[in-house]
Coordinates of C-alpha atoms and ligand atoms in Angstrom, one line a residue:
Chain A
X1 CA 96.4 115.4 84.2
X2 CA 93.7 118.0 83.9
X3 CA 93.7 119.9 87.1
X4 CA 90.2 121.4 87.2
X5 CA 88.4 118.3 86.1
X6 CA 90.0 116.1 88.6
X7 CA 89.6 118.4 91.6
X8 CA 85.9 118.7 91.1
X9 CA 85.6 115.0 90.4
X10 CA 87.0 114.4 93.8
X11 CA 84.2 116.3 95.4
X12 CA 80.7 114.9 96.1
X13 CA 77.2 116.2 95.8
X14 CA 75.6 117.9 98.8
X15 CA 73.8 115.5 101.2
X16 CA 70.1 115.9 102.0
X17 CA 70.0 114.7 105.6
X18 CA 66.2 114.8 105.6
X19 CA 65.7 112.7 102.5
X20 CA 64.0 109.2 102.8
X21 CA 67.1 107.6 101.4
X22 CA 69.4 109.2 103.9
X23 CA 67.2 108.5 106.9
X24 CA 66.7 104.9 105.8
X25 CA 70.4 104.3 105.7
X26 CA 70.8 106.2 108.9
X27 CA 68.4 104.0 110.7
X28 CA 70.8 101.1 110.3
X29 CA 74.1 103.0 110.7
X30 CA 72.9 104.8 113.8
X31 CA 71.6 101.6 115.2
X32 CA 74.9 99.8 114.9
X33 CA 76.6 102.8 116.5
X34 CA 74.2 102.6 119.4
X35 CA 74.7 98.9 119.8
X36 CA 78.4 99.4 119.7
X37 CA 78.3 102.0 122.4
X38 CA 75.9 99.9 124.5
X39 CA 78.1 96.8 124.3
X40 CA 81.2 98.9 125.0
X41 CA 79.5 100.2 128.1
X42 CA 78.8 96.6 129.2
X43 CA 82.2 95.3 128.1
X44 CA 84.1 97.8 130.3
X45 CA 82.0 96.8 133.3
X46 CA 82.8 93.1 132.6
X47 CA 86.5 94.0 132.3
X48 CA 86.2 95.9 135.7
X49 CA 85.2 92.6 137.2
X50 CA 88.1 90.8 135.7
X51 CA 90.7 93.5 136.7
X52 CA 89.8 94.7 140.2
X53 CA 93.0 96.9 140.3
X54 CA 91.7 98.9 137.3
X55 CA 88.1 98.7 138.3
X56 CA 87.7 102.5 138.9
X57 CA 89.3 103.5 135.6
X58 CA 87.3 100.9 133.7
X59 CA 84.0 102.0 135.3
X60 CA 84.8 105.5 134.2
X61 CA 85.3 104.3 130.6
X62 CA 82.0 102.5 130.8
X63 CA 80.2 105.6 132.0
X64 CA 81.7 107.5 129.0
X65 CA 80.3 104.9 126.6
X66 CA 76.9 105.4 128.2
X67 CA 77.1 109.1 127.5
X68 CA 78.1 108.3 123.9
X69 CA 75.1 106.1 123.6
X70 CA 72.8 108.9 124.7
X71 CA 74.5 111.4 122.4
X72 CA 73.9 109.2 119.4
X73 CA 70.3 108.6 120.4
X74 CA 69.8 112.3 120.2
X75 CA 71.3 112.4 116.7
X76 CA 68.7 109.9 115.6
X77 CA 65.9 111.9 117.3
X78 CA 67.2 115.1 115.6
X79 CA 66.8 113.5 112.2
X80 CA 63.6 111.8 113.3
X81 CA 65.0 108.4 112.6
X82 CA 64.0 105.2 114.4
X83 CA 67.1 103.0 114.8
X84 CA 66.8 99.4 113.6
X85 CA 67.9 97.8 116.8
X86 CA 67.1 94.3 115.6
X87 CA 69.5 94.7 112.7
X88 CA 72.2 96.1 115.0
X89 CA 72.0 93.2 117.4
X90 CA 72.4 90.7 114.6
X91 CA 75.2 92.8 113.2
X92 CA 77.3 92.6 116.4
X93 CA 76.4 89.0 117.3
X94 CA 79.7 87.5 116.2
X95 CA 82.0 89.9 118.0
X96 CA 79.8 90.0 121.1
X97 CA 79.7 86.2 121.4
X98 CA 83.5 86.1 121.2
X99 CA 83.8 88.8 123.9
X100 CA 81.3 87.0 126.2
X101 CA 83.1 83.7 125.8
X102 CA 86.5 85.4 126.5
X103 CA 85.1 87.2 129.6
X104 CA 83.5 84.0 130.9
X105 CA 86.8 82.1 130.7
X106 CA 88.7 85.0 132.2
X107 CA 90.7 85.7 129.0
X108 CA 91.5 89.3 129.7
X109 CA 93.9 89.7 126.7
X110 CA 91.1 88.6 124.2
X111 CA 88.6 90.9 125.9
X112 CA 91.1 93.8 125.6
X113 CA 91.8 93.0 121.9
X114 CA 88.1 92.8 121.0
X115 CA 86.9 95.8 122.9
X116 CA 89.7 98.2 123.5
X117 CA 91.6 97.6 120.2
X118 CA 89.3 96.3 117.6
X119 CA 86.0 98.0 118.5
X120 CA 87.7 101.2 119.6
X121 CA 89.8 101.4 116.4
X122 CA 86.7 100.6 114.3
X123 CA 84.8 103.4 116.1
X124 CA 87.6 105.9 115.7
X125 CA 88.0 105.1 112.0
X126 CA 84.2 105.3 111.3
X127 CA 83.7 108.4 113.4
X128 CA 86.7 110.2 111.8
X129 CA 85.3 109.4 108.3
X130 CA 81.8 110.4 109.4
X131 CA 82.6 113.8 110.9
X132 CA 83.2 115.7 107.6
X133 CA 80.0 114.4 106.1
X134 CA 77.7 114.4 109.2
X135 CA 74.8 116.8 109.8
X136 CA 75.9 119.7 111.9
X137 CA 74.2 118.3 115.1
X138 CA 75.7 114.9 114.8
X139 CA 79.1 116.4 113.8
X140 CA 79.4 118.1 117.2
X141 CA 78.4 115.0 119.1
X142 CA 80.8 112.8 117.2
X143 CA 83.7 115.2 117.6
X144 CA 83.3 114.9 121.3
X145 CA 82.9 111.2 121.2
X146 CA 86.0 110.4 119.1
X147 CA 88.3 112.2 121.6
X148 CA 87.0 109.8 124.3
X149 CA 87.5 106.7 122.1
X150 CA 91.2 107.6 121.8
X151 CA 91.5 107.4 125.6
X152 CA 89.8 104.0 125.6
X153 CA 92.1 102.7 122.9
X154 CA 95.1 104.0 124.9
X155 CA 93.9 102.3 128.0
X156 CA 93.8 98.9 126.3
X157 CA 97.0 99.6 124.5
X158 CA 98.8 100.4 127.7
X159 CA 97.6 97.3 129.5
X160 CA 98.5 95.0 126.6
X161 CA 101.9 96.7 126.4
X162 CA 102.6 96.2 130.1
X163 CA 101.8 92.5 129.7
X164 CA 103.2 92.0 126.2
X165 CA 105.4 89.0 126.8
X166 CA 102.7 87.1 128.6
X167 CA 99.8 88.0 126.3
X168 CA 101.4 88.1 122.9
X169 CA 100.0 84.7 121.7
X170 CA 96.6 85.7 123.1
X171 CA 96.7 88.9 121.1
X172 CA 97.6 87.1 117.9
X173 CA 94.9 84.5 118.4
X174 CA 92.2 87.1 119.2
X175 CA 93.3 89.1 116.2
X176 CA 93.1 86.1 113.9
X177 CA 89.7 85.2 115.3
X178 CA 88.0 88.6 115.2
X179 CA 89.5 90.7 112.5
X180 CA 87.9 88.7 109.7
X181 CA 84.6 89.4 111.5
X182 CA 85.2 93.1 111.3
X183 CA 85.8 93.0 107.5
X184 CA 82.6 91.1 107.1
X185 CA 80.7 93.6 109.2
X186 CA 82.1 96.5 107.1
X187 CA 81.1 94.7 103.9
X188 CA 77.5 94.3 105.2
X189 CA 76.9 98.1 105.6
X190 CA 79.0 99.2 102.7
X191 CA 76.0 100.5 100.8
X192 CA 74.4 102.3 103.7
X193 CA 77.7 103.9 104.6
X194 CA 78.1 105.0 101.0
X195 CA 74.6 106.7 101.2
X196 CA 76.1 108.7 104.1
X197 CA 79.1 109.4 101.9
X198 CA 81.3 107.3 104.0
X199 CA 83.8 105.3 101.9
X200 CA 84.4 101.8 103.0
X201 CA 87.9 101.9 101.6
X202 CA 88.6 105.0 103.7
X203 CA 87.3 103.4 106.8
X204 CA 89.4 100.3 106.3
X205 CA 92.5 102.4 105.7
X206 CA 91.8 104.5 108.8
X207 CA 91.2 101.4 110.9
X208 CA 94.4 99.8 109.7
X209 CA 96.4 103.0 110.5
X210 CA 95.0 103.2 114.0
X211 CA 95.2 99.5 114.7
X212 CA 98.7 99.2 113.3
X213 CA 99.9 102.1 115.4
X214 CA 98.4 100.4 118.5
X215 CA 100.0 97.0 117.7
X216 CA 103.4 98.5 117.1
X217 CA 103.2 100.5 120.3
X218 CA 102.2 97.3 122.2
X219 CA 105.4 95.7 120.9
X220 CA 104.9 94.1 117.5
X221 CA 107.3 94.8 114.7
X222 CA 106.3 96.4 111.4
X223 CA 106.4 93.0 109.8
X224 CA 104.1 91.5 112.5
X225 CA 101.7 94.4 112.2
X226 CA 101.4 94.1 108.4
X227 CA 100.8 90.4 108.8
X228 CA 98.3 90.7 111.6
X229 CA 96.3 93.6 110.2
X230 CA 96.0 92.2 106.7
X231 CA 94.5 89.1 108.3
X232 CA 91.4 88.0 106.5
X233 CA 91.2 91.2 104.5
X234 CA 91.7 89.7 101.1
X235 CA 89.2 87.0 101.8
X236 CA 86.5 89.5 102.9
X237 CA 83.6 89.9 100.5
X238 CA 84.0 92.9 98.2
X239 CA 81.4 95.0 96.5
Chain B
X1 CA 116.0 113.0 110.6
X2 CA 114.9 113.2 107.0
X3 CA 112.0 111.3 105.3
X4 CA 111.2 110.0 101.9
X5 CA 107.6 109.4 100.8
X6 CA 107.7 107.1 97.8
X7 CA 105.4 105.0 95.7
X8 CA 105.9 102.2 93.2
X9 CA 105.3 102.4 89.4
X10 CA 102.4 100.0 89.0
X11 CA 100.6 97.1 90.6
X12 CA 102.9 94.3 89.4
X13 CA 105.9 96.3 90.6
X14 CA 104.2 96.7 94.0
X15 CA 103.5 93.0 94.2
X16 CA 107.0 92.1 93.3
X17 CA 108.5 94.5 95.9
X18 CA 106.2 93.2 98.6
X19 CA 107.3 89.7 97.8
X20 CA 111.0 90.6 97.8
X21 CA 110.6 92.4 101.2
X22 CA 108.9 89.3 102.6
X23 CA 105.5 90.9 103.0
X24 CA 103.7 87.9 101.5
X25 CA 100.2 89.1 102.7
X26 CA 100.7 92.1 100.4
X27 CA 102.3 90.3 97.5
X28 CA 99.3 88.5 96.1
X29 CA 96.8 91.4 96.5
X30 CA 94.9 93.3 93.8
X31 CA 94.6 97.0 93.3
X32 CA 91.5 97.2 95.6
X33 CA 93.7 96.0 98.5
X34 CA 96.3 98.6 97.8
X35 CA 93.6 101.2 97.8
X36 CA 92.9 100.3 101.4
X37 CA 96.4 99.7 102.6
X38 CA 97.9 102.1 105.1
X39 CA 101.2 103.8 104.6
X40 CA 104.2 101.9 106.0
X41 CA 107.6 103.0 107.2
X42 CA 109.5 100.2 105.6
X43 CA 113.1 101.3 105.6
X44 CA 115.7 103.0 107.7
X45 CA 118.5 104.8 105.9
X46 CA 122.0 106.0 106.9
X47 CA 123.9 108.2 104.5
X48 CA 127.4 109.7 104.8
X49 CA 128.3 112.9 103.0
X50 CA 131.8 113.2 101.4
X51 CA 132.3 115.8 104.2
X52 CA 132.1 112.9 106.6
X53 CA 128.7 114.0 108.1
X54 CA 126.3 111.2 108.8
X55 CA 122.5 111.5 108.8
X56 CA 119.6 109.1 109.2
X57 CA 116.3 108.9 107.5
X58 CA 113.2 106.8 107.0
X59 CA 111.4 105.7 103.8
X60 CA 107.6 105.6 103.9
X61 CA 105.7 103.7 101.2
X62 CA 102.5 105.5 100.6
X63 CA 100.8 102.6 98.9
X64 CA 99.7 105.0 96.2
X65 CA 99.9 103.5 92.6
X66 CA 99.5 105.5 89.4
X67 CA 96.8 103.2 88.3
X68 CA 94.6 104.8 90.9
X69 CA 94.6 108.0 88.8
X70 CA 94.1 106.1 85.6
X71 CA 91.0 104.6 87.1
X72 CA 89.7 107.9 88.4
X73 CA 90.2 107.0 92.1
X74 CA 91.2 110.5 93.0
X75 CA 89.9 110.4 96.6
X76 CA 92.0 107.3 97.2
X77 CA 95.1 109.0 95.8
X78 CA 94.5 112.1 97.9
X79 CA 94.1 110.0 101.1
X80 CA 97.3 108.0 100.3
X81 CA 99.4 111.2 100.2
X82 CA 97.8 112.8 103.3
X83 CA 98.1 109.6 105.3
X84 CA 101.7 109.2 104.4
X85 CA 102.4 112.8 105.3
X86 CA 100.6 112.3 108.7
X87 CA 102.8 109.2 109.4
X88 CA 106.1 111.0 108.8
X89 CA 105.0 113.9 110.9
X90 CA 103.9 111.6 113.7
X91 CA 107.3 110.1 113.6
X92 CA 108.8 113.5 114.2
X93 CA 110.7 113.6 110.9
X94 CA 112.2 117.1 110.2
X95 CA 112.2 117.3 106.4
X96 CA 110.5 114.9 104.0
X97 CA 110.6 114.7 100.2
X98 CA 107.3 114.0 98.5
X99 CA 108.5 111.7 95.7
X100 CA 107.2 111.1 92.2
X101 CA 103.4 111.7 92.0
X102 CA 103.0 112.6 95.7
X103 CA 103.6 116.3 95.1
X104 CA 101.7 116.3 91.9
X105 CA 98.6 114.9 93.7
X106 CA 99.2 117.5 96.5
X107 CA 99.1 120.3 94.0
X108 CA 96.4 119.1 91.6
X109 CA 93.9 118.3 94.3
X110 CA 94.7 121.3 96.5
X111 CA 95.6 119.2 99.5
X112 CA 96.7 122.4 101.3
X113 CA 93.0 122.8 102.1
X114 CA 92.9 119.4 103.8
X115 CA 95.8 119.6 106.3
X116 CA 93.8 118.3 109.2
X117 CA 94.3 114.5 109.2
X118 CA 92.6 112.9 112.1
X119 CA 94.4 114.2 115.3
X120 CA 97.3 115.8 113.3
X121 CA 97.5 119.1 111.5
X122 CA 100.1 118.8 108.7
X123 CA 102.9 121.3 108.9
X124 CA 103.8 121.8 105.2
X125 CA 107.1 123.5 106.1
X126 CA 108.4 120.1 106.9
X127 CA 107.9 118.8 103.3
X128 CA 109.6 119.5 100.1
X129 CA 108.8 118.4 96.6
X130 CA 112.4 117.9 95.8
X131 CA 111.7 119.4 92.4
X132 CA 114.4 122.1 92.5
X133 CA 117.2 119.5 92.8
X134 CA 115.5 117.3 90.2
X135 CA 115.4 120.2 87.8
X136 CA 119.0 121.0 88.5
X137 CA 120.1 117.4 88.0
X138 CA 118.1 117.1 84.7
X139 CA 119.8 120.3 83.5
X140 CA 123.2 118.8 84.3
X141 CA 122.2 115.6 82.5
X142 CA 121.5 117.7 79.4
X143 CA 124.8 119.6 79.6
X144 CA 127.1 116.8 80.6
X145 CA 125.1 114.2 78.6
X146 CA 125.4 116.2 75.4
X147 CA 129.2 116.4 75.9
X148 CA 129.5 112.7 76.6
X149 CA 127.3 111.5 73.7
X150 CA 128.8 113.7 71.1
X151 CA 126.1 116.4 70.8
X152 CA 127.2 120.1 70.5
X153 CA 124.7 121.8 72.8
X154 CA 125.0 125.2 71.2
X155 CA 124.1 123.7 67.8
X156 CA 121.4 121.4 69.2
X157 CA 117.7 121.5 69.5
X158 CA 116.4 120.5 72.9
X159 CA 112.8 119.5 73.5
X160 CA 111.2 119.6 77.0
X161 CA 108.1 117.4 77.2
X162 CA 106.1 118.7 80.2
X163 CA 107.8 122.1 79.8
X164 CA 105.1 124.0 81.8
X165 CA 105.3 121.6 84.8
X166 CA 107.1 122.5 88.0
X167 CA 110.3 120.6 87.0
X168 CA 110.0 121.2 83.3
X169 CA 109.7 125.0 83.7
X170 CA 112.8 125.0 86.0
X171 CA 114.7 123.1 83.4
X172 CA 113.6 125.5 80.6
X173 CA 114.8 128.5 82.7
X174 CA 118.2 126.9 83.3
X175 CA 118.7 125.9 79.7
X176 CA 117.7 129.4 78.5
X177 CA 120.0 131.1 80.9
X178 CA 123.0 128.8 81.1
X179 CA 123.1 126.2 78.3
X180 CA 122.1 128.2 75.3
X181 CA 120.9 125.4 72.9
X182 CA 120.3 126.5 69.3
X183 CA 116.6 126.0 69.8
X184 CA 114.3 125.0 72.7
X185 CA 111.1 123.2 72.0
X186 CA 108.3 123.5 74.5
X187 CA 105.8 120.6 74.7
X188 CA 102.7 120.2 76.9
X189 CA 98.9 120.1 76.3
X190 CA 97.7 123.4 77.7
X191 CA 98.5 126.1 75.1
X192 CA 97.9 129.1 77.3
X193 CA 100.4 127.9 79.9
X194 CA 102.9 127.2 77.1
X195 CA 102.5 130.7 75.7
X196 CA 103.0 132.2 79.2
X197 CA 106.2 130.2 79.6
X198 CA 107.4 131.2 76.2
X199 CA 106.8 134.8 77.1
X200 CA 108.6 134.4 80.4
X201 CA 111.6 132.7 78.7
X202 CA 111.7 135.2 75.8
X203 CA 112.3 132.3 73.5
X204 CA 111.3 128.7 72.7
X205 CA 109.1 127.1 70.1
X206 CA 105.7 125.5 71.0
X207 CA 105.2 122.2 69.2
X208 CA 103.1 119.0 69.4
X209 CA 105.1 116.1 70.8
X210 CA 105.4 114.2 67.5
X211 CA 106.9 117.1 65.7
X212 CA 109.2 118.0 68.6
X213 CA 110.5 114.4 68.8
X214 CA 111.4 114.4 65.1
X215 CA 113.3 117.6 65.4
X216 CA 115.1 117.3 68.7
X217 CA 118.7 116.2 69.3
X218 CA 118.0 116.0 73.0
X219 CA 114.6 115.3 74.7
X220 CA 113.9 116.0 78.4
X221 CA 110.9 114.0 79.5
X222 CA 109.1 115.5 82.6
X223 CA 105.4 115.1 81.9
X224 CA 103.2 113.7 84.6
X225 CA 102.0 110.6 82.7
X226 CA 100.6 107.8 84.8
X227 CA 101.5 105.4 82.0
X228 CA 104.4 105.5 79.5
X229 CA 104.0 106.8 75.9
X230 CA 105.0 104.5 73.0
X231 CA 107.7 106.0 70.9
X232 CA 108.8 104.9 67.4
X233 CA 112.6 105.1 67.5
X234 CA 112.7 105.4 63.6
X235 CA 111.2 108.9 63.9
X236 CA 114.1 110.2 66.1
X237 CA 117.2 111.9 64.9
X238 CA 120.6 110.3 65.4
X239 CA 122.4 110.9 67.5
X240 CA 119.6 111.6 70.0
X241 CA 119.8 111.8 73.7
X242 CA 116.6 111.0 75.6
X243 CA 116.5 111.9 79.3
X244 CA 113.5 110.4 80.9
X245 CA 112.7 112.0 84.2
X246 CA 109.2 110.7 84.5
X247 CA 108.2 108.4 87.4
X248 CA 106.7 106.2 86.2
X249 CA 108.8 106.6 83.0
X250 CA 107.3 108.8 80.3
X251 CA 108.5 106.4 77.6
X252 CA 107.0 103.0 77.4
X253 CA 109.3 100.1 76.4
X254 CA 112.9 99.9 75.4
X255 CA 114.2 101.9 72.5
X256 CA 116.7 100.0 70.4
X257 CA 118.4 102.0 67.7
X258 CA 122.1 102.8 67.2
X259 CA 122.8 106.4 68.1
X260 CA 119.7 106.7 70.4
X261 CA 120.9 107.1 74.0
X262 CA 118.5 106.9 76.9
X263 CA 119.4 108.3 80.4
X264 CA 117.5 107.8 83.6
X265 CA 116.5 111.4 84.1
X266 CA 116.4 113.1 87.5
X267 CA 118.7 110.4 89.0
X268 CA 121.7 111.1 91.1
X269 CA 124.7 109.0 92.0
X270 CA 126.3 109.4 95.4
X271 CA 130.0 109.0 96.0
X272 CA 129.6 106.6 98.9
X273 CA 127.4 103.5 99.4
X274 CA 124.1 104.2 101.2
X275 CA 122.8 101.9 103.9
X276 CA 119.2 101.1 102.7
X277 CA 117.2 98.3 101.2
X278 CA 114.4 100.0 99.2
X279 CA 116.4 101.3 96.3
X280 CA 117.4 97.8 95.3
X281 CA 113.8 97.6 93.9
X282 CA 114.6 100.1 91.2
X283 CA 116.2 99.1 87.9
X284 CA 119.5 100.9 88.4
X285 CA 122.9 99.4 88.0
X286 CA 124.1 100.5 91.4
X287 CA 121.2 100.7 93.9
X288 CA 123.5 101.5 96.8
X289 CA 124.4 104.8 95.2
X290 CA 121.9 105.7 92.5
X291 CA 118.4 107.1 93.2
X292 CA 116.0 110.0 92.7
X293 CA 117.2 113.6 92.8
X294 CA 114.0 114.6 94.7
X295 CA 114.9 112.2 97.6
X296 CA 118.4 113.6 97.6
X297 CA 117.0 117.1 98.1
X298 CA 115.6 116.1 101.5
X299 CA 119.0 114.6 102.4
X300 CA 120.7 117.9 101.4
X301 CA 118.3 119.9 103.5
X302 CA 119.0 117.6 106.4
X303 CA 122.8 117.8 106.0
X304 CA 122.5 121.6 106.0
X305 CA 119.9 121.8 108.8
X306 CA 117.5 123.6 106.4
X307 CA 114.3 122.2 107.8
X308 CA 111.8 124.0 105.6
X309 CA 110.0 123.5 102.3
X310 CA 112.8 124.5 100.0
X311 CA 110.7 123.4 96.9
X312 CA 107.0 124.0 97.2
X313 CA 104.1 125.0 95.0
X314 CA 104.3 125.1 91.3
X315 CA 106.4 127.2 88.9
X316 CA 108.6 128.9 91.6
X317 CA 111.8 127.2 90.7
X318 CA 114.4 129.8 89.9
X319 CA 117.8 129.4 88.4
X320 CA 119.2 130.9 91.6
X321 CA 117.6 128.2 93.8
X322 CA 118.8 125.6 91.3
X323 CA 122.3 126.9 91.7
X324 CA 122.0 126.9 95.4
X325 CA 120.8 123.3 95.7
X326 CA 123.3 122.4 93.0
X327 CA 126.2 123.6 95.0
X328 CA 125.0 121.7 98.1
X329 CA 124.6 118.6 95.9
X330 CA 128.2 118.8 94.8
X331 CA 129.4 119.6 98.3
X332 CA 127.9 116.5 99.7
X333 CA 129.0 114.2 96.9
X334 CA 126.1 113.8 94.6
X335 CA 126.4 113.9 90.8
X336 CA 124.0 113.4 87.9
X337 CA 123.7 109.9 86.5
X338 CA 125.2 109.8 83.0
X339 CA 125.4 106.1 82.1
X340 CA 122.9 104.9 79.6
X341 CA 120.1 103.0 81.2
X342 CA 119.6 99.3 80.4
X343 CA 116.3 100.2 78.7
X344 CA 114.0 103.1 78.2
X345 CA 111.4 101.1 80.0
X346 CA 110.2 101.4 83.6
X347 CA 111.9 99.6 86.4
X348 CA 111.9 95.9 85.5
X349 CA 108.6 94.3 86.5
X350 CA 106.6 91.2 85.6
Ligands
NDP1 N1 113.4 111.9 89.3 C1 112.8 112.5 90.3 O1 113.5 112.7 91.4 C2 111.5 113.1 90.2 C3 110.6 112.8 89.1 N2 109.4 113.3 89.1 C4 108.5 113.0 87.9 O2 108.6 114.1 87.0 C5 107.4 114.2 86.3 C6 106.9 115.7 86.3 O3 106.7 116.1 87.7 P1 106.2 117.6 88.0 O4 107.0 118.6 87.3 O5 106.1 117.7 89.5 O6 104.7 117.6 87.4 P2 103.7 118.8 87.0 O7 102.3 118.3 87.3 O8 104.1 120.1 87.7 O9 103.9 119.0 85.5 C7 103.5 118.1 84.5 C8 103.8 118.6 83.1 O10 103.5 117.5 82.2 C9 102.6 118.1 81.2 N3 101.8 117.0 80.7 C10 100.9 116.2 81.4 N4 100.3 115.3 80.6 C11 100.9 115.5 79.4 C12 100.7 114.8 78.1 N5 99.8 113.8 78.0 N6 101.5 115.2 77.1 C13 102.3 116.3 77.2 N7 102.5 116.9 78.4 C14 101.8 116.5 79.4 C15 101.8 119.2 82.0 O11 101.2 120.1 81.1 P3 99.7 119.9 80.5 O12 98.9 119.5 81.6 O13 99.4 121.3 80.0 O14 99.9 118.9 79.4 C16 103.0 119.8 82.7 O15 103.7 120.6 81.8 C17 106.4 113.2 86.9 O16 106.5 112.0 86.1 C18 107.0 112.9 88.3 O17 106.7 111.7 88.8 C19 108.9 114.1 90.1 C20 109.7 114.5 91.2 C21 111.0 114.0 91.3
FE2_2 FE1 82.1 105.1 122.7
FE2_3 FE1 85.1 103.6 123.5

């Protein structure tokens, strides 16, 4: 192995945050971040309805998501980018429909899996990968946000753990139904993410680490976790 | 609690191990999947010293594969090592060996500049490369192997392939100080580093690999090759002792020729059976007792309560440290593997 060659090869060219190319990709990535935060805000309110005992805590989470939404709006303004909201709504349609259906039928476990596990882990992974390559303004915003997302994940994790025996099949089912959607979503924005120097491979790995940790804390064995988290990954479209 | 961070030798090896462990979802996947796969703590280990002391450890599979380097996926390789380290630290493990390529990746890509992994800051004092013990065991394999296979070390020529590496340079220092072969041949690609080593040792002949192979009675292989090198056994002397410490193996394929002996380099044998599963995936005759010297180093440090990076960085392995880890190795019941391996090839596969 040639040391110097390889260490430089691992680096990447500097990003031009003001370039047309960057801002074009940002208009979609920022939009899906905004849509994710907007839905998270609504989803925690829906969960507050379903779990009156936890309503106060859930309303607080919802308020945090609202602040995230505003923070990411200012990131777009800072780069003079108009987020492509239309794209983002289509992007989230599948997951959102599943959440709405679960909420309407009172399936709390599925709601928790979709919002507090899958969406939060997805956000944590994407934000962690984004931070080192973000523009300085967005970096500060994202660093603050990602800390909050960990607390949201913990909330869902704790609730599912407390009810593990009862909700285990529900978790497995929601996992099987929604994880393949996440892989498809990641595939759809792979090129835009790459423009922002966010590696899809790295996001998936970070997601799997976070998600796997959550599942094993909730009560699943390593074997279960490997089975559940690999669900649908191989079938996902690749670049 | 000690930890071992390991990886498998290639994709088909990884698929086979996943199948044998019953992780069917991983067994049929391609390299791209392994590039995304997170590290997994897949085994729990209990080992008893000949002193009676019992310790526990965990094996973490990093999901790194040497093919990733061959294909230029350097970022992936870096991520695998950092994520595996973050996982052992999160589990509160006191001392962990970075097996095989893990420490090479750590050094070559300067991972010490990237110690913040998500919400964890890696504490490198909890990690050891295990290279001091590996260099000690290889040196023992040279000395004891020579005696066993009828080679008079003082009249023998010993070649070290990868001489300027962390392990290789340690082996060269030991051989120069203790073993006194007739001649020491130094092989690597970078000539300047070879000259510096030669100067430090005050002896040794720098040679290209082909020439060194045709002149050596004993060859120690410790080059960081992500794929094995093809060797023509007809060009070797007889008798010739080949000690392959590479992981994956430096030598591709089996060498069949009378008088050519191949040892699994850098491997130890413990005096008592170890309670673990993972080693049964290596091609060793007795997986309950035989395994990598670098892994054994983290066990030795755990037995002794030495929770710090005993082996770290590059080219700091001294003969004194090799003697120190060597005496711990003997105290707890480890010895160098001296039986000829089934083949000079890599662990089974296909
Ligand atoms: N059995 C065990 O317990 C352990 C085994 N290992 C294995 O030992 C080997 C060496 O590890 P380590 O000392 O840490 O590695 P280093 O990176 O420190 O050294 C590698 C050496 O190999 C040389 N080298 C690399 N490519 C070639 C080539 N094509 N031809 C000749 N020489 C070459 C390098 O010099 P140059 O670049 O100038 O050619 C250098 O001298 C690896 O295979 C590793 O996996 C590691 C740890 C423990
Ligand atoms: Fe949020
Ligand atoms: Fe959140």
